[in-house]
Tab-separated table of C-alpha atoms in Angstrom:
chain	number	residue	atom	x	y	z
A	10	MET	CA	-4.748	11.718	-19.160
A	11	MET	CA	-7.445	9.467	-20.268
A	12	GLY	CA	-11.067	8.375	-19.411
A	13	LYS	CA	-13.061	10.684	-17.274
A	14	VAL	CA	-10.364	12.007	-15.241
A	15	MET	CA	-12.202	14.826	-13.773
A	16	SER	CA	-15.890	16.205	-13.962
A	17	PRO	CA	-16.802	18.608	-16.668
A	18	GLY	CA	-16.119	22.078	-15.616
A	19	PHE	CA	-13.969	21.071	-12.562
A	20	ILE	CA	-10.568	22.677	-12.732
A	21	PRO	CA	-8.246	21.383	-9.714
A	22	GLN	CA	-6.470	24.195	-8.094
A	23	VAL	CA	-3.942	24.811	-5.404
A	24	ARG	CA	-3.178	27.813	-3.114
A	25	ALA	CA	-0.307	29.988	-4.417
A	26	SER	CA	1.559	29.238	-1.192
A	27	ALA	CA	2.602	25.992	-2.658
A	28	LEU	CA	5.033	28.406	-4.643
A	29	GLN	CA	6.005	30.587	-1.751
A	30	THR	CA	9.666	29.253	-1.777
A	31	PHE	CA	9.917	28.768	-5.591
A	32	MET	CA	11.778	31.859	-6.532
A	33	ASN	CA	14.646	31.275	-4.017
A	34	VAL	CA	14.840	27.481	-4.554
A	35	ALA	CA	14.964	27.919	-8.480
A	36	ARG	CA	17.760	30.500	-8.068
A	37	PHE	CA	19.453	28.235	-5.707
A	38	VAL	CA	19.646	25.435	-8.478
A	39	ARG	CA	20.643	28.053	-10.980
A	40	LEU	CA	17.354	28.275	-12.945
A	41	ASP	CA	15.612	31.407	-13.921
A	42	PRO	CA	12.289	31.403	-12.053
A	43	TYR	CA	10.624	33.987	-14.206
A	44	SER	CA	11.204	32.024	-17.456
A	45	LEU	CA	9.886	28.801	-15.908
A	46	LEU	CA	6.687	30.547	-14.545
A	47	ARG	CA	6.087	31.995	-18.168
A	48	GLN	CA	6.685	28.522	-19.602
A	49	ASN	CA	3.994	27.051	-17.363
A	50	LYS	CA	1.456	30.043	-17.851
A	51	ILE	CA	1.858	31.096	-14.043
A	52	ARG	CA	1.889	34.970	-13.589
A	53	PRO	CA	4.814	36.114	-10.949
A	54	GLU	CA	2.051	38.466	-9.468
A	55	ASP	CA	-0.034	35.673	-8.511
A	56	LEU	CA	2.466	34.441	-6.198
A	57	GLU	CA	2.367	37.599	-4.473
A	58	ASP	CA	-0.933	36.683	-2.344
A	59	PRO	CA	-0.669	33.028	-0.954
A	60	GLU	CA	-4.421	32.954	-0.921
A	61	THR	CA	-4.565	33.130	-4.708
A	62	MET	CA	-5.524	29.859	-6.261
A	63	ILE	CA	-3.754	28.643	-9.270
A	64	ALA	CA	-4.176	25.724	-11.728
A	65	ALA	CA	-2.924	22.438	-10.126
A	66	SER	CA	-1.690	21.336	-13.630
A	67	ALA	CA	0.440	24.415	-14.014
A	68	LEU	CA	1.933	23.821	-10.664
A	69	VAL	CA	2.776	20.033	-11.092
A	70	LYS	CA	4.292	20.799	-14.331
A	71	LEU	CA	6.544	23.719	-13.183
A	72	TYR	CA	7.864	21.208	-10.477
A	73	GLU	CA	8.591	18.550	-13.085
A	74	ASP	CA	10.167	21.119	-15.475
A	75	SER	CA	12.304	22.499	-12.755
A	76	ALA	CA	13.536	19.145	-11.607
A	77	ALA	CA	14.410	18.119	-15.219
A	78	GLN	CA	16.005	21.493	-16.157
A	79	SER	CA	18.201	21.732	-12.928
A	80	GLY	CA	19.085	17.954	-12.779
A	81	ARG	CA	17.864	18.165	-9.240
A	82	GLU	CA	15.564	14.813	-8.586
A	83	ASP	CA	15.025	16.450	-5.001
A	84	PHE	CA	13.657	19.576	-6.238
A	85	GLY	CA	10.187	19.014	-4.789
A	86	LEU	CA	11.867	18.360	-1.426
A	87	LEU	CA	13.820	21.615	-1.732
A	88	ILE	CA	10.550	23.378	-2.057
A	89	ALA	CA	9.170	21.739	0.948
A	90	GLY	CA	12.204	22.130	3.094
A	91	SER	CA	11.979	25.823	3.672
A	92	ARG	CA	8.131	26.004	4.237
A	93	SER	CA	6.731	26.470	7.600
A	94	VAL	CA	3.196	25.538	8.814
A	95	GLY	CA	2.299	29.190	8.485
A	96	THR	CA	2.291	28.716	4.809
A	97	LEU	CA	-0.702	26.466	5.010
A	98	GLY	CA	-2.622	29.548	5.581
A	99	PRO	CA	-5.843	30.028	7.946
A	100	ILE	CA	-5.880	26.260	8.556
A	101	SER	CA	-2.812	26.602	10.530
A	102	LEU	CA	-4.578	28.393	13.235
A	103	LEU	CA	-6.904	25.581	13.721
A	104	LEU	CA	-4.129	23.076	13.686
A	105	ARG	CA	-1.992	25.005	16.137
A	106	TYR	CA	-4.620	24.519	19.070
A	107	GLN	CA	-5.625	20.926	18.535
A	108	PRO	CA	-5.133	18.400	21.442
A	109	THR	CA	-3.146	15.641	19.612
A	110	VAL	CA	-1.304	14.853	16.466
A	111	ARG	CA	-4.278	12.685	15.455
A	112	SER	CA	-6.652	15.510	15.637
A	113	ILE	CA	-4.322	17.494	13.678
A	114	ILE	CA	-4.206	15.179	10.916
A	115	GLU	CA	-8.154	14.810	10.952
A	116	LYS	CA	-8.621	18.449	10.677
A	117	VAL	CA	-6.214	18.522	7.649
A	118	ILE	CA	-8.082	15.760	6.025
A	119	GLY	CA	-11.390	17.214	6.645
A	120	ASN	CA	-10.417	20.851	5.288
A	121	MET	CA	-8.044	19.686	2.499
A	122	LYS	CA	-10.127	21.657	0.003
A	123	LEU	CA	-8.774	24.855	1.576
A	124	LEU	CA	-5.326	23.907	0.532
A	125	ASN	CA	-5.855	22.224	-2.934
A	126	ASP	CA	-8.103	20.055	-5.031
A	127	ILE	CA	-5.695	17.254	-5.803
A	128	VAL	CA	-4.586	15.724	-2.547
A	129	SER	CA	-6.693	13.329	-0.200
A	130	ALA	CA	-5.376	11.196	2.769
A	131	ASN	CA	-6.704	8.763	5.331
A	132	VAL	CA	-5.341	6.984	8.327
A	133	ASP	CA	-4.997	3.167	8.592
A	134	ASP	CA	-4.534	2.208	12.395
A	135	ASP	CA	-4.341	-1.211	13.631
A	136	GLY	CA	-3.701	0.137	17.316
A	137	HIS	CA	0.144	-0.512	17.016
A	138	HIS	CA	1.167	1.021	13.653
A	139	ALA	CA	-0.519	3.776	11.792
A	140	MET	CA	-0.102	4.479	8.069
A	141	ILE	CA	-1.118	7.912	6.825
A	142	ARG	CA	-1.931	7.405	3.046
A	143	ILE	CA	-1.607	10.323	0.689
A	144	GLU	CA	-3.171	10.290	-2.698
A	145	HIS	CA	-3.034	12.731	-5.682
A	146	LEU	CA	-5.738	12.854	-8.315
A	147	PRO	CA	-5.037	10.862	-11.443
A	148	GLY	CA	-2.851	12.946	-13.811
A	149	PHE	CA	-1.247	14.849	-10.918
A	150	ALA	CA	0.721	12.056	-9.152
A	151	GLN	CA	4.163	13.169	-10.209
A	152	ARG	CA	7.303	12.553	-8.281
A	153	GLN	CA	8.208	16.180	-7.293
A	154	ILE	CA	4.507	17.125	-6.116
A	155	ILE	CA	4.239	13.732	-4.261
A	156	GLU	CA	7.484	14.113	-2.392
A	157	SER	CA	6.643	17.724	-1.674
A	158	THR	CA	3.242	17.022	-0.223
A	159	VAL	CA	4.693	14.210	2.008
A	160	ALA	CA	7.567	16.332	3.115
A	161	ILE	CA	5.359	19.313	4.068
A	162	ALA	CA	2.999	17.021	6.110
A	163	CYS	CA	6.079	15.682	7.973
A	164	ARG	CA	7.566	19.235	8.467
A	165	SER	CA	4.229	20.771	9.547
A	166	TRP	CA	3.171	18.018	11.951
A	167	ARG	CA	6.806	18.075	13.698
A	168	GLU	CA	6.641	22.031	13.901
A	169	LEU	CA	3.011	21.893	15.420
A	170	MET	CA	4.218	19.320	18.136
A	171	ALA	CA	7.403	21.171	18.867
A	172	GLY	CA	9.565	18.182	17.640
A	173	ALA	CA	7.550	15.576	20.085
A	174	TRP	CA	6.183	13.682	17.207
A	175	GLN	CA	8.492	12.031	14.442
A	176	PRO	CA	7.709	9.442	11.687
A	177	GLU	CA	9.020	6.153	11.711
A	178	SER	CA	9.149	5.738	7.922
A	179	VAL	CA	8.338	7.494	4.802
A	180	HIS	CA	6.887	5.557	1.782
A	181	PHE	CA	6.680	6.456	-1.913
A	182	ARG	CA	5.505	4.086	-4.789
A	183	HIS	CA	8.201	5.453	-7.427
A	184	SER	CA	11.784	4.155	-7.365
A	185	ALA	CA	14.597	5.769	-5.338
A	186	PRO	CA	16.610	8.780	-6.944
A	187	THR	CA	20.186	8.426	-7.577
A	188	MET	CA	21.172	10.528	-4.482
A	189	LEU	CA	19.355	10.347	-1.175
A	190	ASN	CA	21.074	13.041	0.875
A	191	THR	CA	18.160	15.435	0.735
A	192	HIS	CA	15.662	12.682	1.361
A	193	ARG	CA	17.752	11.706	4.750
A	194	ARG	CA	17.915	15.260	5.811
A	195	VAL	CA	14.278	16.284	5.249
A	196	PHE	CA	12.679	13.214	6.638
A	197	GLY	CA	15.096	11.938	9.303
A	198	CYS	CA	13.768	8.474	9.192
A	199	PRO	CA	13.887	5.435	6.674
A	200	VAL	CA	12.488	6.155	3.348
A	201	VAL	CA	10.965	3.223	1.471
A	202	PHE	CA	10.756	3.412	-2.299
A	203	ASP	CA	8.701	0.967	-4.565
A	204	SER	CA	6.312	0.918	-1.722
A	205	GLU	CA	2.695	0.030	-1.876
A	206	PHE	CA	1.728	3.610	-0.959
A	207	ASP	CA	2.753	7.269	-0.727
A	208	GLY	CA	2.702	8.468	2.804
A	209	ILE	CA	3.850	8.156	6.279
A	210	GLY	CA	4.212	5.463	8.886
A	211	CYS	CA	4.284	6.065	12.677
A	212	SER	CA	3.388	4.206	15.785
A	213	SER	CA	-0.290	4.587	16.831
A	214	ALA	CA	0.841	5.832	20.360
A	215	SER	CA	2.707	8.958	18.813
A	216	LEU	CA	-0.535	9.996	17.127
A	217	ASP	CA	-2.016	10.711	20.529
A	218	LEU	CA	0.892	12.663	21.881
A	219	ALA	CA	-0.719	15.694	23.793
A	220	ASN	CA	-0.106	19.083	21.800
A	221	PRO	CA	1.556	21.468	24.345
A	222	TRP	CA	-0.181	24.488	22.446
A	223	SER	CA	-3.586	22.870	22.666
A	224	ASP	CA	-6.527	25.370	23.447
A	225	PRO	CA	-9.995	24.209	23.009
A	226	ALA	CA	-11.445	27.673	23.168
A	227	MET	CA	-9.035	28.994	20.524
A	228	ALA	CA	-9.627	25.888	18.246
A	229	ALA	CA	-13.279	26.492	18.358
A	230	HIS	CA	-12.973	30.237	17.229
A	231	ALA	CA	-10.504	28.819	14.444
A	232	GLN	CA	-13.129	26.300	13.504
A	233	ARG	CA	-15.862	28.826	12.907
A	234	PHE	CA	-13.657	30.802	10.837
A	235	ILE	CA	-12.551	27.996	8.781
A	236	ASP	CA	-16.138	26.932	8.425
A	237	MET	CA	-16.946	30.313	6.704
A	238	LEU	CA	-13.892	29.998	4.260
A	239	SER	CA	-15.188	26.347	3.369
A	240	HIS	CA	-18.368	27.782	2.074
A	241	GLN	CA	-16.568	30.098	-0.373
A	242	ARG	CA	-14.947	27.207	-2.065
A	243	PRO	CA	-16.873	25.066	-4.540
A	244	THR	CA	-17.349	21.535	-3.277
A	245	SER	CA	-15.767	18.598	-5.751
A	246	SER	CA	-18.283	16.555	-7.203
A	247	VAL	CA	-19.307	13.026	-5.919
A	248	THR	CA	-17.235	11.390	-8.721
A	249	GLU	CA	-14.177	13.172	-7.537
A	250	GLN	CA	-14.798	12.197	-3.873
A	251	ALA	CA	-15.272	8.629	-4.935
A	252	ARG	CA	-12.311	8.597	-7.270
A	253	GLN	CA	-10.194	9.913	-4.135
A	254	ALA	CA	-11.458	7.319	-1.882
A	255	ILE	CA	-10.639	4.459	-4.338
A	256	PHE	CA	-7.232	5.565	-4.569
A	257	LEU	CA	-6.914	5.865	-0.877
A	258	LEU	CA	-8.381	2.310	-0.241
A	259	ILE	CA	-7.134	0.234	-3.203
A	260	SER	CA	-3.625	-0.742	-1.924
A	261	SER	CA	-4.967	-1.926	1.169
A	262	GLY	CA	-7.525	-4.339	-0.711
A	263	ASN	CA	-10.390	-2.046	0.466
A	264	ALA	CA	-11.573	-0.363	-2.872
A	265	THR	CA	-14.881	-2.043	-2.799
A	266	LYS	CA	-18.322	-0.245	-3.357
A	267	GLU	CA	-19.088	-0.942	0.115
A	268	LYS	CA	-15.817	0.517	1.750
A	269	VAL	CA	-15.669	3.577	-0.678
A	270	ALA	CA	-19.336	4.333	0.195
A	271	GLU	CA	-18.440	3.893	3.876
A	272	ASN	CA	-15.488	6.350	3.471
A	273	LEU	CA	-18.080	8.804	1.998
A	274	ALA	CA	-20.595	8.237	4.812
A	275	GLN	CA	-23.165	6.949	2.219
A	276	HIS	CA	-25.015	3.660	1.589
A	277	PRO	CA	-23.681	1.648	-1.434
A	278	ARG	CA	-26.843	2.071	-3.305
A	279	ALA	CA	-27.136	5.952	-2.459
A	280	LEU	CA	-23.591	6.274	-3.816
A	281	GLN	CA	-24.330	4.609	-7.183
A	282	ARG	CA	-27.467	6.700	-7.721
A	283	MET	CA	-25.269	9.962	-7.059
A	284	LEU	CA	-22.749	8.626	-9.468
A	285	SER	CA	-25.445	7.811	-12.042
A	286	ARG	CA	-26.411	11.195	-12.031
A	287	GLU	CA	-22.994	12.411	-12.959
A	288	ASN	CA	-22.873	9.939	-15.762
A	289	THR	CA	-20.638	7.486	-14.454
A	290	ASN	CA	-20.428	4.435	-12.211
A	291	PHE	CA	-18.270	2.691	-9.435
A	292	GLY	CA	-17.066	0.112	-11.920
A	293	GLU	CA	-15.764	2.657	-14.392
A	294	LEU	CA	-13.987	4.689	-11.590
A	295	LEU	CA	-12.445	1.564	-10.147
A	296	ASN	CA	-11.351	0.691	-13.650
A	297	GLU	CA	-9.785	4.201	-14.190
A	298	ALA	CA	-7.841	4.159	-10.925
A	299	ARG	CA	-6.305	0.770	-11.844
A	300	ARG	CA	-5.136	1.878	-15.242
A	301	GLU	CA	-3.479	5.027	-13.504
A	302	LEU	CA	-1.765	3.026	-10.717
A	303	ALA	CA	-0.857	0.236	-13.281
A	304	MET	CA	1.046	2.893	-15.330
A	305	ARG	CA	2.711	4.451	-12.329
A	306	TYR	CA	3.967	1.134	-10.764
A	307	LEU	CA	5.260	-0.153	-14.219
A	308	ASN	CA	6.911	3.265	-15.200
A	309	GLY	CA	8.109	4.575	-11.922
A	310	SER	CA	8.819	1.657	-9.588
A	311	LYS	CA	10.636	-1.610	-9.455
A	312	GLN	CA	7.584	-3.608	-8.084
A	313	THR	CA	7.310	-6.996	-9.569
A	314	VAL	CA	4.390	-7.813	-11.747
A	315	THR	CA	3.017	-10.072	-9.076
A	316	ASP	CA	3.284	-7.332	-6.522
A	317	ILE	CA	1.448	-4.962	-8.683
A	318	ALA	CA	-1.412	-7.367	-9.340
A	319	LEU	CA	-1.910	-7.680	-5.627
A	320	LEU	CA	-1.775	-3.929	-5.067
A	321	LEU	CA	-4.542	-3.389	-7.569
A	322	GLY	CA	-6.573	-5.915	-6.158
A	323	TYR	CA	-6.116	-9.026	-8.313
A	324	SER	CA	-5.941	-12.324	-6.752
A	325	THR	CA	-3.689	-13.847	-9.518
A	326	VAL	CA	-1.240	-12.288	-11.851
A	327	SER	CA	-2.859	-14.096	-14.891
A	328	SER	CA	-6.130	-12.134	-14.260
A	329	PHE	CA	-4.200	-9.043	-13.921
A	330	THR	CA	-2.449	-9.706	-17.102
A	331	ARG	CA	-5.453	-10.583	-18.972
A	332	TRP	CA	-7.061	-7.380	-17.798
A	333	PHE	CA	-3.871	-5.186	-18.631
A	334	THR	CA	-3.642	-6.572	-21.828
A	335	GLU	CA	-7.221	-5.901	-22.842
A	336	GLU	CA	-6.819	-2.069	-21.633
A	337	PHE	CA	-3.351	-1.496	-23.036
A	338	GLY	CA	-2.874	-3.763	-26.016
A	339	LYS	CA	-0.075	-5.475	-24.355
A	340	SER	CA	1.079	-7.362	-21.258
A	341	PRO	CA	2.720	-5.722	-18.359
A	342	ALA	CA	6.171	-7.112	-19.026
A	343	ALA	CA	5.906	-5.830	-22.668
A	344	TRP	CA	4.939	-2.482	-21.445
A	345	ARG	CA	7.914	-2.173	-19.331
A	346	LYS	CA	10.082	-3.246	-22.217
A	347	SER	CA	8.473	-0.555	-24.789
A	348	SER	CA	9.662	2.843	-25.180
A	349	PRO	CA	7.538	5.631	-23.435
A	350	GLU	CA	6.548	7.025	-26.786
A	351	ASP	CA	5.116	3.815	-27.908
A	352	ASN	CA	3.224	3.315	-24.666
A	353	ILE	CA	1.829	6.892	-24.878
A	354	THR	CA	0.528	5.973	-28.270
A	355	LYS	CA	-1.176	2.936	-26.988
A	356	VAL	CA	-2.825	4.963	-24.136
A	357	THR	CA	-3.939	7.645	-26.484
A	358	ALA	CA	-5.348	5.144	-29.063
A	359	LYS	CA	-7.310	3.529	-26.284
A	360	ALA	CA	-8.719	6.910	-24.935
A	361	ALA	CA	-9.839	7.916	-28.246
């Protein structure tokens, strides 16, 4: 991880419920769950209370280690496949009584900090087709946690709508695994790899399907309870919120200071003043996002350099190549041909 990936003193966390099915899944793929937990400095007793908050970095590494040691590229999906909406905790009560899928998703987005500190999302809806873009903080965007997060979203929204809502497609920036059986079973729709975003596609009309369990009075009671819980968790810094907004908007070409400020309900000048108080600025955050995404696309997808340039907001391949070479000391094509060890050395040297 390089640059200002997170604000000083901010340690991203996730609810221990993310590991509720870990023990059984680990045994299913013939792993020793206790050994893996120890390796990643997670105490088994922390899994007993789903409301316990654990370090997000430990959970992400645990998922990746489990996938590598078991040889199961679908490990994150196996974790998600047996989780119900109830494992989301108190927020599940609020979601249960919302009137439509759209309002369910809006409540998830608005209360994400009750679930974790590393995921953000937004909805791009043109009136015909909607894309729910799901982003992870820089340094946490690994295959297993990304696929698990998207799968949990699909599973939860289906369950809340008694199966009436279904995704039209699921998207991942990374390339396809060797076997797709689990992906087909879990998602039940086309899965697009080497995509421009991580997330879910569905019709606009499906977002407005009526929830059979909708109850305004119960939703209001649940909201008051959630509001009480929200005040108990620290709010992430403006830097973190701006960084998440940039990641959400960049692939659609909207990662401008004005659009990011709009996403955060701020005037652009006000946003810049707030960022200055945290010793950063919009240009630095945009550059960090481009660095993170450039490495992810080049390392984990089959996107062409031309496509990557466009996804990162460059109008020409030459301008992207020039920027990339200045940042990493080699061209995008040379980066892809180099060994991961050599590339890590380049990144480390740049950060130093």
